[in-house]
């Protein structure tokens, strides 16, 4: 199997500074402990929604634009209950690793592995937390490395997800996509790899709905998360478009499974 690679922008670009957002949600401690430890998740969105979305942030963790992205997704199309777990117990990839692909990959092997780092268990705990608040159908979206984790979760038969994907996906590969069990939505930027061949793999699966692809050719990698600045009108507009696409795809996947 070819080892998926982080793109250069993941490895050498720091988070955008001087951005601000007043969070609409709040952190809560999950009822289910992970390896005996309490873990937190950021919860946002209307509590009467029956659709739950798990969010997986990028490798630099929570930043104002990250919160804004998930808060706005939670309000889109009538609203979703959104849960974004604190995937990294230490917050994010250490700043001193920026610029070194090997250092970042080594760190992720320990702290950002779907199974080794028990992220699979953390995602399942976040799902159960949403279920306890009335959610009945579930979708998982990520950003950058987070999309890689989301796709792995969508390939795990223990997980309940009806759709998966996200903006500026990183570490995508044919081997990864071949295992996915539900429709996916991929929203790459001008700096991301060609993902149309991955869509060809998805077409062969004959799932209930067709997977979706849209390239944001005027956006840079990371614009919906830590490397975004939505004070810039072009970034904000593209962000709203991405949120609409993700919300619409979630609804489509849920409705297809009601039929």
Backbone as numpy.savetxt, mean C-alpha at the origin, in Angstrom:
# Nx Ny Nz CAx CAy CAz Cx Cy Cz
14.27 -17.98 -8.98 13.43 -16.77 -8.98 14.31 -15.52 -8.98
13.98 -14.56 -9.84 14.70 -13.29 -9.88 14.34 -12.46 -8.66
15.35 -11.98 -7.93 15.09 -11.17 -6.74 14.60 -9.79 -7.13
13.41 -9.37 -6.70 12.92 -8.03 -7.04 13.85 -6.96 -6.50
13.96 -5.86 -7.25 14.90 -4.81 -6.89 14.18 -3.50 -6.55
14.70 -2.80 -5.56 14.29 -1.43 -5.32 14.83 -0.55 -6.44
14.02 0.40 -6.90 14.54 1.32 -7.91 15.46 2.33 -7.23
16.26 3.03 -8.04 17.24 3.98 -7.49 16.59 5.02 -6.59
15.39 5.51 -6.98 14.72 6.56 -6.21 14.40 6.07 -4.79
14.10 4.78 -4.64 13.84 4.25 -3.31 15.07 4.32 -2.42
16.23 4.16 -3.06 17.46 4.02 -2.31 18.17 5.33 -2.00
17.91 6.36 -2.81 18.75 7.56 -2.64 17.98 8.86 -2.45
16.63 8.80 -2.37 15.86 10.04 -2.24 15.23 10.16 -0.87
15.57 11.20 -0.11 14.98 11.36 1.23 13.54 11.84 1.16
12.88 11.84 2.30 11.51 12.33 2.37 11.46 13.83 2.10
10.37 14.28 1.52 10.17 15.70 1.26 9.97 16.45 2.57
10.63 17.58 2.71 10.50 18.38 3.93 9.49 19.51 3.74
9.08 20.10 4.85 8.21 21.28 4.86 6.81 21.00 4.28
6.34 19.77 4.44 4.95 19.47 4.11 4.17 19.36 5.41
2.87 19.58 5.34 2.05 19.54 6.56 0.68 18.98 6.24
0.08 18.31 7.23 -1.27 17.79 7.12 -1.80 17.53 8.52
-3.01 17.94 8.79 -3.64 17.68 10.08 -4.38 16.35 9.99
-3.88 15.34 10.69 -4.43 14.00 10.56 -5.91 13.96 10.93
-6.67 13.20 10.14 -8.10 13.02 10.40 -8.39 11.78 11.24
-7.41 10.88 11.32 -7.57 9.65 12.08 -6.68 9.65 13.31
-6.49 8.46 13.87 -5.66 8.35 15.06 -5.08 6.95 15.17
-3.99 6.86 15.92 -3.38 5.56 16.19 -4.20 4.80 17.23
-4.22 3.49 17.09 -4.81 2.64 18.12 -3.97 1.38 18.24
-3.98 0.78 19.40 -3.27 -0.47 19.64 -4.17 -1.62 19.19
-3.62 -2.51 18.39 -4.38 -3.65 17.92 -4.64 -4.63 19.07
-5.81 -5.26 19.04 -6.18 -6.19 20.11 -5.30 -7.44 20.08
-4.89 -7.85 18.90 -4.07 -9.05 18.75 -2.60 -8.67 18.83
-1.88 -9.28 19.74 -0.45 -9.02 19.86 0.30 -9.76 18.75
1.43 -9.23 18.34 2.28 -9.85 17.34 3.56 -10.31 18.03
3.75 -11.61 18.08 4.91 -12.18 18.76 5.03 -11.64 20.18
3.86 -11.54 20.84 3.82 -11.11 22.23 3.92 -9.62 22.45
3.98 -8.83 21.38 4.15 -7.39 21.51 2.91 -6.63 21.03
2.60 -5.52 21.69 1.56 -4.62 21.20 2.04 -3.92 19.94
1.15 -3.81 18.96 1.46 -3.09 17.73 0.33 -2.12 17.43
0.68 -1.02 16.76 -0.29 0.03 16.49 -0.66 0.09 15.02
-1.81 0.70 14.77 -2.23 0.99 13.40 -2.88 2.37 13.37
-2.79 3.03 12.23 -3.46 4.33 12.05 -4.82 4.06 11.44
-5.89 4.46 12.14 -7.25 4.22 11.67 -7.91 5.53 11.25
-8.55 5.51 10.09 -9.23 6.69 9.57 -10.41 6.25 8.72
-11.39 7.12 8.57 -12.55 6.81 7.74 -13.81 6.56 8.55
-14.97 6.58 7.88 -16.27 6.44 8.55 -16.48 5.03 9.11
-16.91 4.96 10.37 -17.05 3.67 11.05 -18.27 2.87 10.57
-19.11 3.48 9.72 -20.27 2.73 9.22 -19.99 2.03 7.89
-18.81 2.22 7.33 -18.47 1.54 6.08 -18.25 0.05 6.33
-18.70 -0.76 5.40 -18.51 -2.21 5.49 -17.28 -2.68 4.73
-16.60 -1.74 4.06 -15.41 -2.08 3.28 -14.17 -1.59 4.02
-13.25 -2.49 4.28 -12.01 -2.14 4.96 -10.84 -2.15 4.01
-10.01 -1.15 4.11 -8.78 -1.07 3.31 -7.57 -1.10 4.24
-6.70 -2.06 4.03 -5.41 -2.06 4.71 -4.43 -1.25 3.86
-3.73 -0.32 4.48 -2.72 0.47 3.80 -1.33 0.07 4.26
-0.39 0.06 3.32 1.00 -0.26 3.66 1.88 0.89 3.15
2.46 1.65 4.04 3.24 2.82 3.64 4.54 2.43 2.95
5.29 3.43 2.48 6.55 3.16 1.79 7.68 3.01 2.81
8.89 2.81 2.32 9.99 2.43 3.22 10.44 3.52 4.17
9.99 4.76 3.96 10.33 5.83 4.90 9.23 6.10 5.91
8.22 5.23 5.94 7.21 5.29 6.99 6.21 6.43 6.83
5.64 6.84 7.96 4.62 7.89 7.95 5.24 9.28 7.78
4.63 10.05 6.87 4.96 11.46 6.67 3.65 12.19 6.36
3.61 13.52 6.41 2.35 14.23 6.21 1.60 13.84 4.95
2.29 13.70 3.82 1.58 13.34 2.58 1.06 11.92 2.64
1.76 11.03 3.35 1.27 9.66 3.54 -0.05 9.68 4.29
-0.11 10.42 5.39 -1.36 10.53 6.14 -2.46 11.14 5.27
-2.12 12.19 4.53 -3.12 12.85 3.69 -3.68 11.88 2.65
-2.80 11.10 2.04 -3.23 10.13 1.03 -4.26 9.17 1.61
-3.96 8.58 2.76 -4.89 7.60 3.33 -6.14 8.26 3.92
-6.01 9.45 4.48 -7.20 10.16 4.96 -8.15 10.48 3.80
-7.61 10.92 2.69 -8.45 11.25 1.54 -9.02 9.99 0.89
-8.26 8.92 0.84 -8.78 7.64 0.34 -9.94 7.17 1.20
-9.83 7.36 2.52 -10.88 6.93 3.43 -12.20 7.67 3.20
-12.13 8.88 2.64 -13.34 9.67 2.40 -13.89 9.51 0.98
-13.14 8.86 0.12 -13.51 8.78 -1.30 -14.69 7.84 -1.52
-15.53 8.17 -2.50 -16.61 7.29 -2.95 -17.52 6.84 -1.80
-17.84 7.73 -0.91 -18.73 7.37 0.19 -18.02 6.89 1.43
-16.75 6.57 1.30 -15.95 6.26 2.48 -15.60 4.80 2.68
-14.43 4.58 3.26 -13.93 3.27 3.63 -13.33 3.36 5.03
-13.34 2.26 5.75 -12.56 2.19 6.98 -11.15 1.79 6.58
-10.19 2.66 6.86 -8.80 2.44 6.44 -7.93 2.21 7.67
-7.07 1.21 7.57 -6.15 0.87 8.66 -4.74 0.75 8.08
-3.83 1.57 8.59 -2.44 1.58 8.10 -1.53 1.17 9.26
-1.17 -0.10 9.34 -0.34 -0.55 10.46 1.05 0.10 10.46
1.59 0.25 11.66 2.98 0.67 11.81 3.84 -0.57 11.51
4.21 -0.73 10.25 4.90 -1.93 9.81 6.29 -2.07 10.43
6.99 -0.95 10.55 8.35 -0.97 11.09 8.31 -0.56 12.56
8.79 -1.41 13.41 8.80 -1.08 14.84 9.72 0.10 15.14
10.70 0.33 14.26 11.64 1.43 14.47 11.25 2.69 13.70
10.11 2.68 13.02 9.63 3.86 12.33 9.84 3.82 10.83
11.08 3.66 10.37 11.37 3.61 8.94 12.81 3.18 8.73
13.17 3.02 7.48 14.57 2.73 7.15 15.44 3.86 7.71
16.51 3.53 8.40 17.39 4.58 8.96 17.92 5.51 7.87
17.99 6.79 8.18 18.41 7.80 7.22 19.82 7.53 6.70
20.67 6.94 7.54 22.06 6.71 7.11 22.16 5.63 6.02
21.07 4.88 5.81 21.09 3.86 4.76 20.77 4.43 3.38
20.22 5.65 3.34 19.92 6.26 2.04 21.19 6.40 1.21
21.09 6.00 -0.04 22.24 6.04 -0.92 22.96 4.72 -1.05
22.60 3.76 -0.21 23.22 2.44 -0.25 22.15 1.38 -0.47
22.06 0.87 -1.69 21.07 -0.16 -1.98 21.28 -1.40 -1.10
22.54 -1.81 -0.94 22.81 -3.02 -0.16 22.39 -2.85 1.30
22.65 -1.66 1.87 22.27 -1.42 3.26 20.76 -1.42 3.42
20.05 -0.83 2.46 18.60 -0.78 2.55 17.98 -2.16 2.39
18.50 -2.93 1.44 17.98 -4.27 1.23 18.24 -5.15 2.45
19.42 -5.04 3.02 19.74 -5.81 4.22 18.82 -5.46 5.38
18.54 -4.16 5.51 17.63 -3.72 6.58 16.23 -4.27 6.36
15.76 -4.21 5.11 14.42 -4.70 4.79 14.32 -6.21 4.98
15.40 -6.93 4.72 15.39 -8.38 4.92 15.08 -8.74 6.37
15.48 -7.86 7.28 15.25 -8.10 8.71 13.93 -7.49 9.19
13.68 -6.24 8.78 12.56 -5.48 9.33 11.36 -5.39 8.40
11.53 -5.70 7.11 10.45 -5.50 6.14 10.12 -6.73 5.32
10.36 -7.92 5.88 10.02 -9.15 5.19 8.60 -9.58 5.55
7.82 -9.95 4.55 6.42 -10.30 4.77 6.26 -11.38 5.84
7.09 -12.40 5.80 6.96 -13.49 6.77 7.98 -13.40 7.90
9.26 -13.16 7.56 10.30 -13.14 8.59 10.03 -12.06 9.64
9.54 -10.90 9.19 9.26 -9.78 10.10 7.85 -9.83 10.66
7.13 -10.90 10.36 5.77 -11.12 10.87 4.79 -10.05 10.39
5.06 -9.49 9.21 4.11 -8.52 8.65 2.82 -9.21 8.23
2.90 -10.48 7.87 1.69 -11.23 7.56 0.76 -11.27 8.76
1.31 -11.52 9.94 0.51 -11.56 11.16 -0.04 -10.18 11.50
0.78 -9.15 11.29 0.34 -7.78 11.58 -0.82 -7.39 10.67
-0.74 -7.75 9.40 -1.83 -7.45 8.47 -3.09 -8.19 8.88
-2.97 -9.46 9.26 -4.15 -10.22 9.69 -4.76 -9.63 10.95
-3.92 -9.12 11.86 -4.44 -8.48 13.07 -5.19 -7.20 12.72
-4.68 -6.45 11.75 -5.35 -5.22 11.32 -6.68 -5.53 10.65
-6.73 -6.63 9.89 -7.98 -7.06 9.28 -9.01 -7.40 10.36
-8.59 -8.13 11.37 -9.53 -8.51 12.44 -10.01 -7.29 13.21
-9.17 -6.29 13.33 -9.55 -5.04 13.98 -10.64 -4.34 13.17
-10.49 -4.32 11.85 -11.53 -3.75 10.98 -12.81 -4.59 11.03
-12.63 -5.89 11.06 -13.80 -6.78 11.12 -14.61 -6.54 12.39
-13.90 -6.30 13.48 -14.57 -6.03 14.76 -15.38 -4.74 14.70
-15.01 -3.83 13.80 -15.73 -2.57 13.62 -16.73 -2.62 12.47
-17.06 -3.84 12.03 -18.15 -4.00 11.08 -17.78 -4.21 9.63
-16.50 -4.22 9.31 -16.12 -4.43 7.90 -16.35 -5.89 7.50
-16.80 -6.05 6.27 -17.12 -7.38 5.75 -16.30 -7.76 4.52
-15.80 -6.76 3.78 -14.96 -7.02 2.62 -13.68 -6.21 2.77
-12.59 -6.75 2.18 -11.28 -6.16 2.44 -10.44 -6.03 1.17
-9.71 -4.94 1.12 -8.80 -4.61 0.03 -7.48 -4.19 0.67
-6.36 -4.38 -0.03 -5.07 -3.94 0.51 -4.32 -3.15 -0.55
-3.91 -1.93 -0.19 -3.15 -1.06 -1.07 -1.86 -0.62 -0.38
-0.82 -0.47 -1.17 0.45 0.02 -0.62 1.05 1.08 -1.51
2.16 1.62 -1.07 2.93 2.61 -1.82 4.37 2.13 -1.88
4.96 2.15 -3.08 6.36 1.76 -3.24 6.57 0.34 -2.71
7.48 0.15 -1.77 7.69 -1.16 -1.12 6.39 -1.69 -0.55
5.51 -0.80 -0.10 4.24 -1.23 0.46 3.37 -1.99 -0.52
3.47 -1.64 -1.82 2.72 -2.38 -2.83 3.26 -3.79 -2.97
4.56 -3.94 -2.84 5.19 -5.26 -2.85 4.63 -6.12 -1.72
4.50 -5.55 -0.54 3.93 -6.28 0.59 2.45 -6.57 0.33
1.73 -5.59 -0.22 0.31 -5.78 -0.51 0.08 -6.93 -1.49
0.92 -7.02 -2.52 0.80 -8.09 -3.50 1.09 -9.45 -2.85
2.07 -9.48 -1.96 2.34 -10.74 -1.25 1.15 -11.15 -0.38
0.53 -10.18 0.28 -0.65 -10.49 1.09 -1.80 -11.00 0.21
-1.91 -10.44 -0.99 -2.97 -10.86 -1.91 -2.68 -12.23 -2.53
-1.48 -12.75 -2.30 -1.11 -14.08 -2.77 -1.21 -15.13 -1.66
-1.52 -14.68 -0.47 -1.55 -15.52 0.72 -2.98 -16.02 0.94
-3.17 -17.32 0.89 -4.53 -17.88 0.99 -5.17 -17.66 2.36
-4.39 -17.27 3.34 -4.94 -16.97 4.66 -5.60 -15.60 4.71
-5.27 -14.75 3.73 -5.75 -13.36 3.74 -7.04 -13.23 2.92
-7.91 -12.27 3.27 -9.24 -12.19 2.67 -9.39 -11.18 1.52
-8.30 -10.71 0.93 -8.38 -9.53 0.08 -9.01 -9.81 -1.28
-9.89 -8.88 -1.67 -10.59 -8.95 -2.95 -9.88 -8.14 -4.03
-8.96 -7.28 -3.65 -8.19 -6.47 -4.59 -6.92 -6.00 -3.89
-5.91 -5.68 -4.69 -4.63 -5.23 -4.13 -3.92 -4.35 -5.15
-2.87 -3.66 -4.69 -2.07 -2.83 -5.59 -1.67 -1.52 -4.96
-1.49 -0.49 -5.82 -1.15 0.82 -5.29 -0.33 1.65 -6.25
-0.04 2.90 -5.84 0.75 3.81 -6.66 2.25 3.59 -6.52
2.98 3.99 -7.53 4.44 3.84 -7.66 4.95 2.55 -7.02
4.47 1.40 -7.58 4.89 0.10 -7.01 6.39 -0.14 -7.20
6.99 -0.78 -6.22 8.40 -1.14 -6.31 8.55 -2.65 -6.14
9.65 -3.18 -6.64 10.00 -4.59 -6.48 9.01 -5.54 -7.17
8.39 -5.05 -8.24 7.45 -5.90 -8.98 8.22 -6.88 -9.88
7.63 -8.05 -10.10 8.24 -9.05 -10.98 7.15 -9.99 -11.47
7.44 -10.69 -12.56 6.50 -11.68 -13.08 6.26 -12.78 -12.06
7.33 -13.21 -11.38 7.21 -14.29 -10.39 6.27 -13.89 -9.26
6.34 -12.64 -8.86 5.47 -12.13 -7.80 4.01 -12.12 -8.26
3.76 -11.61 -9.45 2.41 -11.44 -9.95 1.76 -12.78 -10.27
2.55 -13.75 -10.66 1.99 -15.07 -10.99 1.28 -15.70 -9.81
1.64 -15.33 -8.60 1.07 -15.94 -7.40 -0.17 -15.23 -6.87
-0.47 -14.04 -7.37 -1.54 -13.23 -6.79 -2.90 -13.88 -7.05
-3.81 -13.76 -6.08 -5.08 -14.48 -6.12 -6.29 -13.59 -6.37
-6.08 -12.28 -6.54 -7.18 -11.36 -6.75 -6.77 -10.31 -7.78
-7.71 -9.53 -8.31 -7.35 -8.47 -9.26 -6.43 -7.43 -8.61
-5.59 -6.82 -9.44 -4.65 -5.81 -8.93 -4.77 -4.52 -9.73
-4.39 -3.42 -9.07 -4.31 -2.11 -9.70 -2.91 -1.57 -9.48
-2.23 -1.25 -10.57 -0.87 -0.72 -10.50 -0.84 0.66 -11.14
-0.30 1.64 -10.40 -0.26 3.03 -10.85 1.19 3.53 -10.83
2.01 3.10 -11.78 3.40 3.51 -11.82 3.57 4.96 -12.26
4.76 5.49 -12.01 5.13 6.85 -12.45 6.10 6.74 -13.62
6.55 7.88 -14.08 7.51 7.90 -15.20 8.82 7.23 -14.83
9.12 7.14 -13.53 10.39 6.57 -13.07 10.33 5.08 -12.76
9.14 4.50 -12.87 8.96 3.08 -12.54 9.08 2.19 -13.77
9.28 0.91 -13.55 9.45 -0.07 -14.62 8.18 -0.21 -15.45
8.33 -0.81 -16.63 7.19 -1.13 -17.49 6.40 -2.25 -16.83
5.15 -2.00 -16.49 4.33 -2.99 -15.80 3.25 -3.59 -16.68
3.21 -3.22 -17.95 2.21 -3.81 -18.85 2.39 -5.32 -19.00
3.63 -5.85 -19.04 3.76 -7.31 -19.08 3.14 -8.01 -17.86
3.12 -7.33 -16.72 2.49 -7.89 -15.53 0.97 -7.95 -15.70
0.42 -6.95 -16.41 -1.01 -6.96 -16.69 -1.38 -8.12 -17.62
-0.46 -8.47 -18.52 -0.72 -9.62 -19.40 -0.84 -10.91 -18.59
-0.02 -11.03 -17.54 -0.11 -12.20 -16.66 -1.46 -12.23 -15.96
-1.92 -11.07 -15.51 -3.19 -11.00 -14.81 -4.37 -11.36 -15.72
-4.28 -10.98 -16.98 -5.38 -11.29 -17.92 -5.60 -12.78 -18.06
-4.55 -13.56 -17.91 -4.65 -15.01 -18.07 -5.33 -15.69 -16.89
-5.53 -14.96 -15.80 -6.11 -15.57 -14.60 -7.64 -15.67 -14.66
-8.27 -14.90 -15.54 -9.73 -14.93 -15.69 -10.45 -14.70 -14.35
-10.06 -13.64 -13.66 -10.70 -13.28 -12.40 -12.01 -12.55 -12.65
-12.73 -12.25 -11.59 -14.07 -11.67 -11.74 -14.06 -10.29 -12.38
-13.01 -9.52 -12.14 -12.87 -8.22 -12.81 -11.47 -8.13 -13.39
-11.31 -7.26 -14.37 -10.02 -7.09 -15.01 -9.13 -6.20 -14.15
-7.86 -6.55 -14.09 -6.91 -5.71 -13.37 -6.73 -4.39 -14.12
-6.16 -3.39 -13.42 -6.11 -2.03 -13.96 -4.69 -1.47 -13.87
-4.31 -0.74 -14.92 -2.99 -0.12 -14.98 -3.13 1.29 -15.52
-2.45 2.23 -14.88 -2.38 3.60 -15.40 -1.03 4.17 -15.02
-0.30 4.69 -16.00 1.00 5.31 -15.72 0.84 6.82 -15.59
1.29 7.36 -14.47 1.31 8.80 -14.25 2.63 9.33 -14.80
2.62 9.66 -16.09 3.84 10.02 -16.78 4.44 11.36 -16.39
3.70 12.16 -15.60 4.22 13.46 -15.17 4.55 13.48 -13.68
4.53 12.30 -13.04 4.80 12.23 -11.60 6.08 11.46 -11.32
6.71 11.77 -10.17 7.92 11.08 -9.75 7.57 9.97 -8.76
8.46 9.02 -8.64 8.27 7.91 -7.71 8.14 8.44 -6.28
7.08 8.02 -5.59 6.90 8.41 -4.19 6.00 9.60 -3.97
5.34 10.09 -5.04 4.60 11.35 -4.90 3.35 11.24 -4.03
2.82 10.03 -3.79 1.65 9.92 -2.89 2.06 9.66 -1.45
3.35 9.53 -1.20 3.81 9.20 0.14 4.86 10.17 0.64
5.93 9.62 1.20 6.91 10.45 1.90 7.66 11.40 0.97
7.68 11.11 -0.33 8.41 11.97 -1.26 7.48 12.91 -2.02
6.26 13.05 -1.54 5.29 13.92 -2.19 5.13 15.25 -1.49
4.72 16.25 -2.25 4.38 17.57 -1.71 3.09 18.01 -2.39
1.98 17.80 -1.72 0.68 18.10 -2.32 0.31 19.57 -2.23
1.25 20.41 -1.77 1.09 21.85 -1.94 1.35 22.25 -3.39
1.99 21.37 -4.13 2.23 21.59 -5.56 0.99 21.12 -6.31
0.30 22.00 -7.02 -1.00 21.66 -7.63 -0.96 20.43 -8.52
0.09 20.25 -9.29 0.16 19.10 -10.19 0.21 17.78 -9.41
0.95 17.77 -8.31 1.02 16.57 -7.48 -0.33 16.31 -6.80
-0.95 17.37 -6.31 -2.24 17.20 -5.64 -3.28 16.66 -6.61
-3.34 17.23 -7.82 -4.32 16.78 -8.80 -4.10 15.32 -9.18
-2.85 14.94 -9.40 -2.55 13.55 -9.73 -2.88 12.64 -8.55
-2.65 13.12 -7.34 -2.99 12.34 -6.16 -4.47 12.08 -6.05
-5.29 13.10 -6.35 -6.74 12.92 -6.31 -7.20 11.93 -7.37
-6.55 11.99 -8.53 -6.88 11.06 -9.60 -6.54 9.62 -9.19
-5.38 9.44 -8.56 -4.98 8.11 -8.10 -5.95 7.59 -7.04
-6.35 8.45 -6.12 -7.29 8.05 -5.07 -8.62 7.62 -5.69
-9.11 8.38 -6.67 -10.34 8.01 -7.35 -10.21 6.64 -8.00
-9.11 6.39 -8.67 -8.90 5.09 -9.33 -8.88 3.95 -8.32
-8.20 4.16 -7.20 -8.11 3.13 -6.17 -9.46 2.87 -5.52
-10.19 3.93 -5.21 -11.51 3.78 -4.59 -12.48 3.08 -5.54
-12.46 3.49 -6.80 -13.34 2.89 -7.80 -13.02 1.41 -7.99
-11.73 1.07 -8.00 -11.33 -0.32 -8.17 -11.75 -1.16 -6.97
-11.62 -0.61 -5.77 -12.05 -1.33 -4.57 -13.55 -1.63 -4.63
-14.33 -0.62 -5.00 -15.78 -0.81 -5.09 -16.13 -1.86 -6.15
-15.45 -1.79 -7.27 -15.71 -2.73 -8.36 -15.42 -4.16 -7.92
-14.31 -4.36 -7.22 -13.94 -5.69 -6.76 -14.94 -6.21 -5.73
-15.35 -5.36 -4.82 -16.33 -5.75 -3.80 -17.66 -6.10 -4.44
-18.13 -5.26 -5.36 -19.42 -5.52 -6.01 -19.39 -6.80 -6.82
-18.27 -7.09 -7.46 -18.16 -8.32 -8.26 -18.27 -9.55 -7.39
-17.83 -9.45 -6.15 -17.89 -10.60 -5.25 -19.23 -10.71 -4.52
-20.10 -9.72 -4.69 -21.45 -9.82 -4.16 -22.36 -10.54 -5.13
-21.98 -10.52 -6.43 -22.84 -11.08 -7.47 -22.92 -12.61 -7.35
